[in-house]
Short mmCIF file of C-alpha atoms in Angstrom, two decimals:
data_model
loop_
_atom_site.label_atom_id
_atom_site.label_comp_id
_atom_site.label_asym_id
_atom_site.label_seq_id
_atom_site.Cartn_x
_atom_site.Cartn_y
_atom_site.Cartn_z
CA MET A 957 0.00 0.00 0.00
CA LEU A 958 1.09 3.59 -0.52
CA GLU A 959 2.13 5.38 2.66
CA SER A 960 0.79 8.92 2.49
CA TRP A 961 0.64 12.02 4.66
CA ARG A 962 -1.87 14.85 4.84
CA TRP A 963 -0.35 18.28 4.18
CA TYR A 964 -2.15 21.62 4.26
CA GLY A 965 0.24 23.54 2.04
CA ASP A 966 1.02 27.06 3.21
CA LEU A 967 -1.48 26.65 6.07
CA ASP A 968 0.67 23.84 7.52
CA ASP A 969 3.60 24.40 9.87
CA ILE A 970 5.01 21.00 8.85
CA SER A 971 7.24 21.16 5.77
CA LEU A 972 7.58 18.76 2.87
CA PRO A 973 11.21 17.93 3.80
CA GLU A 974 10.00 16.96 7.28
CA ILE A 975 7.31 14.76 5.76
CA ARG A 976 9.92 13.14 3.53
CA GLN A 977 11.82 12.09 6.65
CA THR A 978 8.80 10.18 7.98
CA GLY A 979 9.17 7.69 5.12
CA ALA A 980 5.81 8.55 3.54
CA LYS A 981 5.86 8.69 -0.27
CA GLY A 982 2.47 10.17 -1.07
CA ILE A 983 1.02 13.56 -0.20
CA VAL A 984 -2.66 14.06 0.52
CA THR A 985 -3.55 17.71 0.02
CA ALA A 986 -5.98 20.21 -1.45
CA LEU A 987 -6.27 23.86 -2.42
CA HIS A 988 -7.70 24.88 0.93
CA GLU A 989 -7.38 28.56 0.08
CA VAL A 990 -9.95 28.39 -2.74
CA PRO A 991 -13.49 29.32 -1.60
CA TYR A 992 -16.06 26.56 -1.84
CA GLY A 993 -17.88 26.31 -5.14
CA GLN A 994 -15.17 28.00 -7.20
CA VAL A 995 -13.18 26.22 -9.91
CA TRP A 996 -9.74 25.00 -8.96
CA ASP A 997 -7.50 26.61 -11.55
CA ARG A 998 -5.20 24.19 -13.34
CA GLU A 999 -2.21 26.51 -12.84
CA LEU A 1000 -2.71 26.42 -9.06
CA ILE A 1001 -3.00 22.64 -9.15
CA ALA A 1002 0.16 22.36 -11.24
CA LYS A 1003 2.03 24.68 -8.88
CA ARG A 1004 1.07 22.50 -5.92
CA ARG A 1005 2.03 19.32 -7.80
CA HIS A 1006 5.45 20.70 -8.84
CA ARG A 1007 6.15 21.75 -5.26
CA ILE A 1008 5.35 18.24 -4.02
CA GLU A 1009 7.40 16.52 -6.70
CA ALA A 1010 10.37 18.81 -6.02
CA ALA A 1011 10.46 17.22 -2.56
CA ASP A 1012 10.62 13.75 -4.16
CA LEU A 1013 7.01 12.99 -3.22
CA VAL A 1014 3.86 12.32 -5.21
CA TRP A 1015 0.41 13.92 -4.87
CA SER A 1016 -1.45 10.68 -4.21
CA VAL A 1017 -4.91 11.94 -3.15
CA CYS A 1018 -6.85 15.18 -3.29
CA GLU A 1019 -8.43 15.62 0.13
CA SER A 1020 -10.73 17.21 -0.34
CA LEU A 1021 -12.56 18.77 -3.26
CA PRO A 1022 -15.34 20.21 -1.10
CA VAL A 1023 -19.04 19.95 -1.81
CA HIS A 1024 -20.74 23.33 -1.48
CA GLU A 1025 -23.40 23.60 1.25
CA ASP A 1026 -26.00 24.59 -1.39
CA ILE A 1027 -25.57 21.17 -3.00
CA LYS A 1028 -26.19 19.50 0.35
CA ARG A 1029 -29.23 21.71 0.97
CA GLY A 1030 -30.46 21.40 -2.62
CA SER A 1031 -30.72 25.17 -2.98
CA GLY A 1032 -29.21 27.97 -5.06
CA ASN A 1033 -27.59 27.82 -8.51
CA LEU A 1034 -26.82 24.13 -8.53
CA ASN A 1035 -26.08 23.86 -12.24
CA CYS A 1036 -23.20 26.29 -11.85
CA LEU A 1037 -21.89 24.50 -8.77
CA PHE A 1038 -22.01 21.09 -10.47
CA GLU A 1039 -20.25 22.44 -13.55
CA ASN A 1040 -17.54 24.01 -11.39
CA TYR A 1041 -17.07 20.73 -9.56
CA ARG A 1042 -16.72 18.82 -12.83
CA GLN A 1043 -14.23 21.37 -14.16
CA SER A 1044 -12.15 21.14 -10.99
CA MET A 1045 -12.11 17.35 -11.38
CA ALA A 1046 -10.97 17.74 -14.99
CA ASN A 1047 -8.17 20.11 -13.96
CA LEU A 1048 -7.01 17.70 -11.25
CA ALA A 1049 -7.06 14.79 -13.70
CA SER A 1050 -5.03 16.83 -16.20
CA GLU A 1051 -2.32 17.13 -13.55
CA GLY A 1052 -2.40 13.42 -12.76
CA VAL A 1053 -4.44 13.55 -9.54
CA LYS A 1054 -6.99 10.76 -9.95
CA ILE A 1055 -8.26 10.04 -6.40
CA ILE A 1056 -10.55 12.60 -4.79
CA CYS A 1057 -11.78 12.32 -1.22
CA TYR A 1058 -14.82 14.39 -0.22
CA ASN A 1059 -17.58 14.36 2.36
CA PHE A 1060 -21.31 15.06 2.48
CA MET A 1061 -21.55 16.16 6.11
CA PRO A 1062 -23.75 19.23 6.58
CA LEU A 1063 -21.71 22.21 7.79
CA LEU A 1064 -19.07 20.48 9.96
CA ASP A 1065 -16.30 18.21 8.66
CA TRP A 1066 -15.71 16.79 12.12
CA THR A 1067 -16.72 17.54 15.70
CA ARG A 1068 -14.64 17.44 18.88
CA THR A 1069 -15.12 19.13 22.23
CA ASP A 1070 -11.48 18.94 23.36
CA LEU A 1071 -8.44 19.57 21.16
CA THR A 1072 -5.82 18.92 23.84
CA ALA A 1073 -7.25 16.24 26.12
CA PRO A 1074 -4.44 14.76 28.26
CA VAL A 1075 -3.20 11.24 27.53
CA SER A 1076 -2.20 9.11 30.52
CA SER A 1077 1.31 8.45 29.18
CA GLY A 1078 1.87 12.09 28.33
CA GLY A 1079 0.87 14.26 25.40
CA THR A 1080 -2.61 15.19 24.25
CA CYS A 1081 -5.33 13.92 21.94
CA LEU A 1082 -8.63 14.98 20.38
CA ARG A 1083 -11.73 14.02 22.36
CA PHE A 1084 -15.49 14.15 21.96
CA SER A 1085 -17.33 14.48 25.27
CA ALA A 1086 -21.05 13.76 25.07
CA ILE A 1087 -21.54 15.80 28.26
CA ARG A 1088 -19.74 18.85 26.92
CA MET A 1089 -21.47 18.60 23.56
CA ALA A 1090 -24.83 18.37 25.29
CA ALA A 1091 -23.95 21.40 27.42
CA PHE A 1092 -23.11 23.29 24.25
CA GLU A 1093 -26.24 22.32 22.33
CA ILE A 1094 -28.75 22.59 25.17
CA HIS A 1095 -27.43 25.53 27.17
CA MET A 1096 -24.98 27.59 25.10
CA LEU A 1097 -26.74 27.22 21.75
CA GLY A 1098 -30.22 26.70 23.13
CA ARG A 1099 -31.13 24.34 20.30
CA GLU A 1100 -34.75 23.27 20.45
CA LYS A 1101 -35.25 19.55 21.16
CA ALA A 1102 -31.52 19.00 21.74
CA GLU A 1103 -32.27 17.11 24.97
CA ALA A 1104 -33.89 14.34 22.94
CA ASP A 1105 -30.56 13.55 21.25
CA TYR A 1106 -28.85 12.57 24.52
CA PRO A 1107 -29.49 10.01 27.29
CA ALA A 1108 -31.16 11.42 30.40
CA ASP A 1109 -28.04 11.01 32.56
CA VAL A 1110 -25.94 12.91 30.00
CA VAL A 1111 -28.51 15.73 29.94
CA GLU A 1112 -28.39 15.94 33.74
CA LYS A 1113 -24.59 15.95 33.87
CA ALA A 1114 -24.47 18.52 31.06
CA ALA A 1115 -26.64 20.88 33.11
CA GLN A 1116 -24.32 20.49 36.08
CA TYR A 1117 -21.26 21.02 33.91
CA TYR A 1118 -22.73 24.15 32.31
CA VAL A 1119 -23.37 25.76 35.72
CA GLY A 1120 -19.66 25.51 36.49
CA MET A 1121 -18.42 26.85 33.15
CA THR A 1122 -16.54 30.14 33.04
CA ALA A 1123 -16.58 32.50 30.07
CA ASP A 1124 -13.18 31.11 29.06
CA ASP A 1125 -14.52 27.55 29.28
CA GLN A 1126 -17.38 28.45 26.95
CA LYS A 1127 -15.03 30.13 24.48
CA GLN A 1128 -12.70 27.12 24.43
CA LEU A 1129 -15.61 24.76 23.82
CA LEU A 1130 -16.97 26.89 20.99
CA ASP A 1131 -13.49 27.16 19.45
CA ALA A 1132 -13.03 23.37 19.61
CA ILE A 1133 -16.35 22.71 17.89
CA MET A 1134 -15.70 25.40 15.27
CA SER A 1135 -12.37 23.74 14.45
CA GLY A 1136 -14.44 21.18 12.55
CA LEU A 1137 -15.51 23.76 10.02
CA PRO A 1138 -13.66 23.07 6.77
CA GLY A 1139 -11.04 25.20 5.08
CA ALA A 1140 -9.68 28.53 6.20
CA PHE A 1141 -12.88 30.50 6.10
CA ASP A 1142 -16.04 30.79 8.20
CA ARG A 1143 -15.88 30.42 11.97
CA TYR A 1144 -19.06 31.27 13.84
CA ASP A 1145 -19.98 32.76 17.16
CA ILE A 1146 -23.16 31.47 18.85
CA GLN A 1147 -25.46 33.81 16.94
CA GLY A 1148 -23.74 33.10 13.64
CA LEU A 1149 -24.00 29.36 14.20
CA LYS A 1150 -27.71 29.68 15.00
CA GLN A 1151 -28.22 31.58 11.77
CA VAL A 1152 -26.42 29.10 9.55
CA LEU A 1153 -28.20 26.17 11.22
CA ARG A 1154 -31.52 27.73 10.21
CA THR A 1155 -30.58 27.19 6.56
CA TYR A 1156 -30.90 23.43 7.22
CA GLU A 1157 -34.25 23.62 9.03
CA GLY A 1158 -36.66 20.98 7.76
CA ILE A 1159 -33.97 18.96 5.96
CA GLU A 1160 -34.12 15.40 7.22
CA GLN A 1161 -32.20 12.27 6.24
CA ASP A 1162 -34.38 11.41 3.24
CA GLU A 1163 -34.02 14.87 1.68
CA LEU A 1164 -30.27 14.90 2.29
CA ARG A 1165 -30.04 11.51 0.59
CA THR A 1166 -32.03 12.86 -2.37
CA ASN A 1167 -29.61 15.77 -2.69
CA TYR A 1168 -26.67 13.40 -2.41
CA ALA A 1169 -28.07 11.14 -5.12
CA ARG A 1170 -28.36 14.15 -7.42
CA PHE A 1171 -24.73 15.06 -6.71
CA LEU A 1172 -23.60 11.56 -7.64
CA LYS A 1173 -25.69 11.64 -10.83
CA GLU A 1174 -24.10 14.95 -11.79
CA VAL A 1175 -20.45 14.12 -11.13
CA ILE A 1176 -19.85 10.36 -11.39
CA PRO A 1177 -20.24 10.16 -15.20
CA ALA A 1178 -17.60 12.88 -15.54
CA ALA A 1179 -15.37 11.03 -13.08
CA GLU A 1180 -15.69 7.87 -15.16
CA GLU A 1181 -14.64 9.72 -18.32
CA LEU A 1182 -11.68 11.30 -16.54
CA GLY A 1183 -10.52 8.07 -14.88
CA ILE A 1184 -11.12 9.63 -11.47
CA LEU A 1185 -12.01 7.66 -8.34
CA LEU A 1186 -14.23 9.63 -5.98
CA CYS A 1187 -14.36 8.34 -2.40
CA VAL A 1188 -16.72 9.63 0.25
CA HIS A 1189 -15.50 10.13 3.81
CA PRO A 1190 -17.74 8.81 6.60
CA ASP A 1191 -19.43 11.11 9.11
CA ASP A 1192 -17.25 12.18 12.03
CA PRO A 1193 -18.64 11.32 14.50
CA PRO A 1194 -21.15 8.90 12.93
CA ARG A 1195 -24.22 10.44 14.53
CA ASP A 1196 -26.47 13.47 14.07
CA ILE A 1197 -24.84 16.67 15.36
CA LEU A 1198 -26.46 20.05 16.08
CA GLY A 1199 -29.73 18.68 14.72
CA LEU A 1200 -28.10 18.08 11.33
CA PRO A 1201 -28.76 14.70 9.71
CA ARG A 1202 -25.88 12.37 8.88
CA ILE A 1203 -26.10 9.80 6.10
CA VAL A 1204 -22.61 8.19 5.92
CA SER A 1205 -22.41 6.58 9.35
CA ASN A 1206 -22.68 2.80 9.04
CA MET A 1207 -22.69 -0.20 6.73
CA GLU A 1208 -26.31 0.43 5.64
CA ASP A 1209 -25.52 4.03 4.70
CA ILE A 1210 -22.46 3.03 2.71
CA ALA A 1211 -24.41 0.33 0.87
CA TRP A 1212 -27.03 2.92 -0.07
CA ILE A 1213 -24.33 5.23 -1.46
CA MET A 1214 -22.61 2.51 -3.46
CA ASN A 1215 -25.97 1.45 -4.94
CA ALA A 1216 -27.16 5.01 -5.59
CA TYR A 1217 -24.71 5.11 -8.50
CA ASP A 1218 -23.11 1.72 -9.06
CA SER A 1219 -19.71 2.56 -10.48
CA PRO A 1220 -16.09 1.99 -9.48
CA SER A 1221 -15.75 5.78 -9.59
CA ASN A 1222 -18.23 6.00 -6.72
CA GLY A 1223 -16.11 4.74 -3.87
CA LEU A 1224 -15.30 4.95 -0.18
CA THR A 1225 -12.64 6.53 1.97
CA LEU A 1226 -12.35 3.92 4.70
CA CYS A 1227 -11.87 6.05 7.84
CA ALA A 1228 -11.31 3.68 10.73
CA GLY A 1229 -11.61 6.42 13.34
CA SER A 1230 -14.86 7.92 12.11
CA LEU A 1231 -16.62 4.59 11.69
CA GLY A 1232 -15.04 3.24 14.85
CA ALA A 1233 -16.71 5.89 17.00
CA ASN A 1234 -20.03 4.06 16.55
CA PRO A 1235 -20.08 1.01 18.87
CA GLU A 1236 -22.34 -0.83 16.42
CA ASN A 1237 -19.81 -0.58 13.58
CA ASP A 1238 -17.45 -3.50 12.95
CA VAL A 1239 -14.81 -1.63 10.97
CA PRO A 1240 -12.89 -4.64 9.57
CA ALA A 1241 -16.22 -6.17 8.47
CA ILE A 1242 -17.23 -2.92 6.76
CA ALA A 1243 -13.86 -2.86 4.99
CA ALA A 1244 -14.31 -6.45 3.84
CA LYS A 1245 -17.85 -5.75 2.59
CA PHE A 1246 -16.80 -2.80 0.43
CA ALA A 1247 -13.16 -3.71 -0.24
CA GLU A 1248 -13.38 -3.29 -4.01
CA ARG A 1249 -14.74 0.24 -3.60
CA ILE A 1250 -12.17 1.46 -1.08
CA HIS A 1251 -9.91 3.94 -2.88
CA PHE A 1252 -8.27 5.55 0.15
CA ALA A 1253 -7.87 4.71 3.84
CA HIS A 1254 -7.52 6.74 7.03
CA LEU A 1255 -6.03 4.55 9.72
CA ARG A 1256 -6.54 5.67 13.30
CA ASN A 1257 -8.19 4.33 16.42
CA VAL A 1258 -10.68 5.45 19.05
CA ARG A 1259 -11.53 4.45 22.57
CA LYS A 1260 -15.24 4.74 23.34
CA ASP A 1261 -17.14 5.42 26.56
CA ALA A 1262 -20.61 4.10 27.38
CA ASP A 1263 -22.21 7.57 27.29
CA GLY A 1264 -21.27 8.20 23.65
CA SER A 1265 -18.00 9.98 24.34
CA PHE A 1266 -14.78 8.87 22.68
CA GLU A 1267 -11.16 9.87 22.39
CA GLU A 1268 -8.55 9.26 19.74
CA ALA A 1269 -6.38 6.43 21.01
CA ALA A 1270 -2.91 5.42 19.86
CA HIS A 1271 -3.17 3.76 16.45
CA LEU A 1272 -2.82 0.20 17.76
CA GLU A 1273 -4.44 0.64 21.17
CA GLY A 1274 -8.11 1.55 20.61
CA ASP A 1275 -11.30 -0.43 20.14
CA THR A 1276 -10.74 -1.26 16.46
CA ASP A 1277 -8.65 -4.32 15.62
CA MET A 1278 -6.10 -2.58 13.42
CA VAL A 1279 -4.34 -5.81 12.46
CA ALA A 1280 -7.59 -7.27 11.16
CA LEU A 1281 -8.39 -4.07 9.29
CA VAL A 1282 -4.95 -3.80 7.71
CA SER A 1283 -5.20 -7.47 6.72
CA VAL A 1284 -8.36 -6.72 4.74
CA LEU A 1285 -6.69 -3.81 2.95
CA ILE A 1286 -3.56 -5.82 2.17
CA LYS A 1287 -5.65 -8.61 0.65
CA GLU A 1288 -7.50 -6.12 -1.55
CA ASN A 1289 -4.26 -4.36 -2.45
CA ALA A 1290 -2.75 -7.67 -3.58
CA ARG A 1291 -5.80 -8.37 -5.75
CA ARG A 1292 -5.43 -5.00 -7.46
CA LEU A 1293 -1.72 -5.46 -8.00
CA LYS A 1294 -2.39 -8.78 -9.69
CA ASN A 1295 -5.04 -7.29 -12.00
CA ALA A 1296 -3.42 -3.90 -12.62
CA LYS A 1297 -3.18 -2.89 -16.28
CA THR A 1298 -1.24 0.30 -15.54
CA ASP A 1299 1.23 1.38 -12.88
CA PHE A 1300 -0.48 0.87 -9.53
CA LEU A 1301 1.30 2.38 -6.53
CA GLY A 1302 -0.98 0.71 -4.02
CA ILE A 1303 -4.06 1.75 -2.10
CA PRO A 1304 -3.07 5.06 -0.50
CA PHE A 1305 -3.45 5.27 3.25
CA ARG A 1306 -2.39 7.81 5.80
CA PRO A 1307 -1.93 7.74 9.57
CA ASP A 1308 -5.00 9.76 10.43
CA HIS A 1309 -4.52 12.17 13.28
CA GLY A 1310 -2.14 11.47 16.12
CA HIS A 1311 -1.34 12.43 19.68
CA GLU A 1312 0.65 15.58 20.32
CA LEU A 1313 3.93 14.20 21.66
CA LEU A 1314 7.35 15.58 22.57
CA SER A 1315 8.19 18.56 20.35
CA ASP A 1316 4.64 18.58 18.92
CA ILE A 1317 3.49 20.28 22.10
CA GLY A 1318 3.49 24.04 21.66
CA ARG A 1319 4.15 23.86 17.93
CA CYS A 1320 0.60 25.01 17.07
CA SER A 1321 0.00 22.41 14.39
CA ILE A 1322 -3.44 21.97 12.84
CA PRO A 1323 -5.58 20.10 15.42
CA GLY A 1324 -5.13 16.37 15.01
CA TYR A 1325 -2.18 16.72 12.65
CA PRO A 1326 1.06 16.88 14.65
CA LEU A 1327 4.37 15.66 13.28
CA ILE A 1328 5.71 13.28 15.94
CA GLY A 1329 2.35 11.74 16.83
CA ARG A 1330 1.51 10.92 13.22
CA MET A 1331 5.02 9.65 12.52
CA LYS A 1332 4.62 7.28 15.48
CA GLY A 1333 1.28 6.12 14.06
CA LEU A 1334 2.78 5.63 10.60
CA ALA A 1335 5.65 3.60 12.01
CA GLU A 1336 3.26 1.37 13.94
CA ILE A 1337 1.03 0.76 10.92
CA ARG A 1338 4.08 0.18 8.74
CA GLY A 1339 5.12 -2.55 11.15
CA VAL A 1340 1.71 -4.19 10.95
CA VAL A 1341 1.76 -4.05 7.14
CA HIS A 1342 5.20 -5.62 6.91
CA ALA A 1343 4.35 -8.35 9.42
CA VAL A 1344 1.06 -9.29 7.74
CA GLU A 1345 2.61 -9.25 4.26
CA SER A 1346 5.55 -11.35 5.41
CA LEU A 1347 3.49 -13.95 7.25
CA SER A 1348 0.81 -14.26 4.59
CA GLY A 1349 2.88 -14.04 1.43
CA ASN A 1350 6.46 -15.03 2.11
CA GLY A 1351 6.22 -18.61 3.26
CA GLY A 1352 4.45 -17.94 6.53
CA SER A 1353 1.16 -19.40 7.65
CA PHE A 1354 -0.64 -16.30 8.85
CA ASP A 1355 -4.42 -16.75 8.92
CA LEU A 1356 -6.51 -13.69 8.17
CA PRO A 1357 -9.43 -13.09 10.55
CA GLN A 1358 -12.43 -15.36 9.94
CA GLY A 1359 -14.63 -14.17 7.10
CA PHE A 1360 -12.03 -11.94 5.41
#
């Protein structure tokens, strides 16, 4: 498989030479500076590609070519937005970028309540606290019917937590949640968030699915012609947030998406952390079910609490069996290598997120994307890959998990 690394270009305090030292070969990046809905100019794409290649790396995945909120809401000048999306895909393909990760989450790309939660062995991690999120939705935001989205004991504890919050506590919580807004643009205060949430009023799961199906109908034929593989990222976390519906949260959702437009160009970004935050999701089983449609993988782990909270664990220490998951991906990667008609570099994967460790602390990296923590995760996954490949393909007798 192709070891890759997410890089935010000029917004990133981690340099390409530093990434090169991690051993990763592929770069996962995007033109984060371009406002949503606008065409990605081919010259800008080429400039980014040349910069990556000058560091002896390859632009392996575009993450992400964002879907405008109007497409998700089914409002506004959609024909223009679809045409711009298709043109951006064409410009990426012209520069050799053929895998595009995207998501269909309303408003937020991801949601956490703590960006620097302490880890017992030292360092920090990203965390989602159901109690803090409930305190935010019920008491800070005052969202109608928010109590119904949480267990009664969480609602009670959220009320107690809110009473003890200082103004600084409330600001830190709002800032953490707003960190999940994509790109380098809008960040909302409470009133601004209330206003933008109103634009989704009345949109339930069925309508969001209808809008998603239209998106696929508009862009997948163009992707097929361009040789592009689109791969949707699961919801993070895989549950409704802020009253917004989520439709990429479990095996049933993914099956619906794959069937909504049955094409190899309509694929999946297998994000172990996002899917793993739902206790009902068996991530290796999901990977096995949709193996042929996985075009990109995010490998990270989570440790879940009974109340719906979770934190990002070390890559090999959370609730997801990473060895079983990697075994599924290796098996699919071997199948593709055997059948490849052109140069195939392997299924790209990246160590998704990581703990802030050692010199990461105080460096002010993008939340979830430190240098040392991700390098540690990459090294651990690399070890798993080499062990599984050696035992299963070089004379060993390694047995893959039952059913894979």
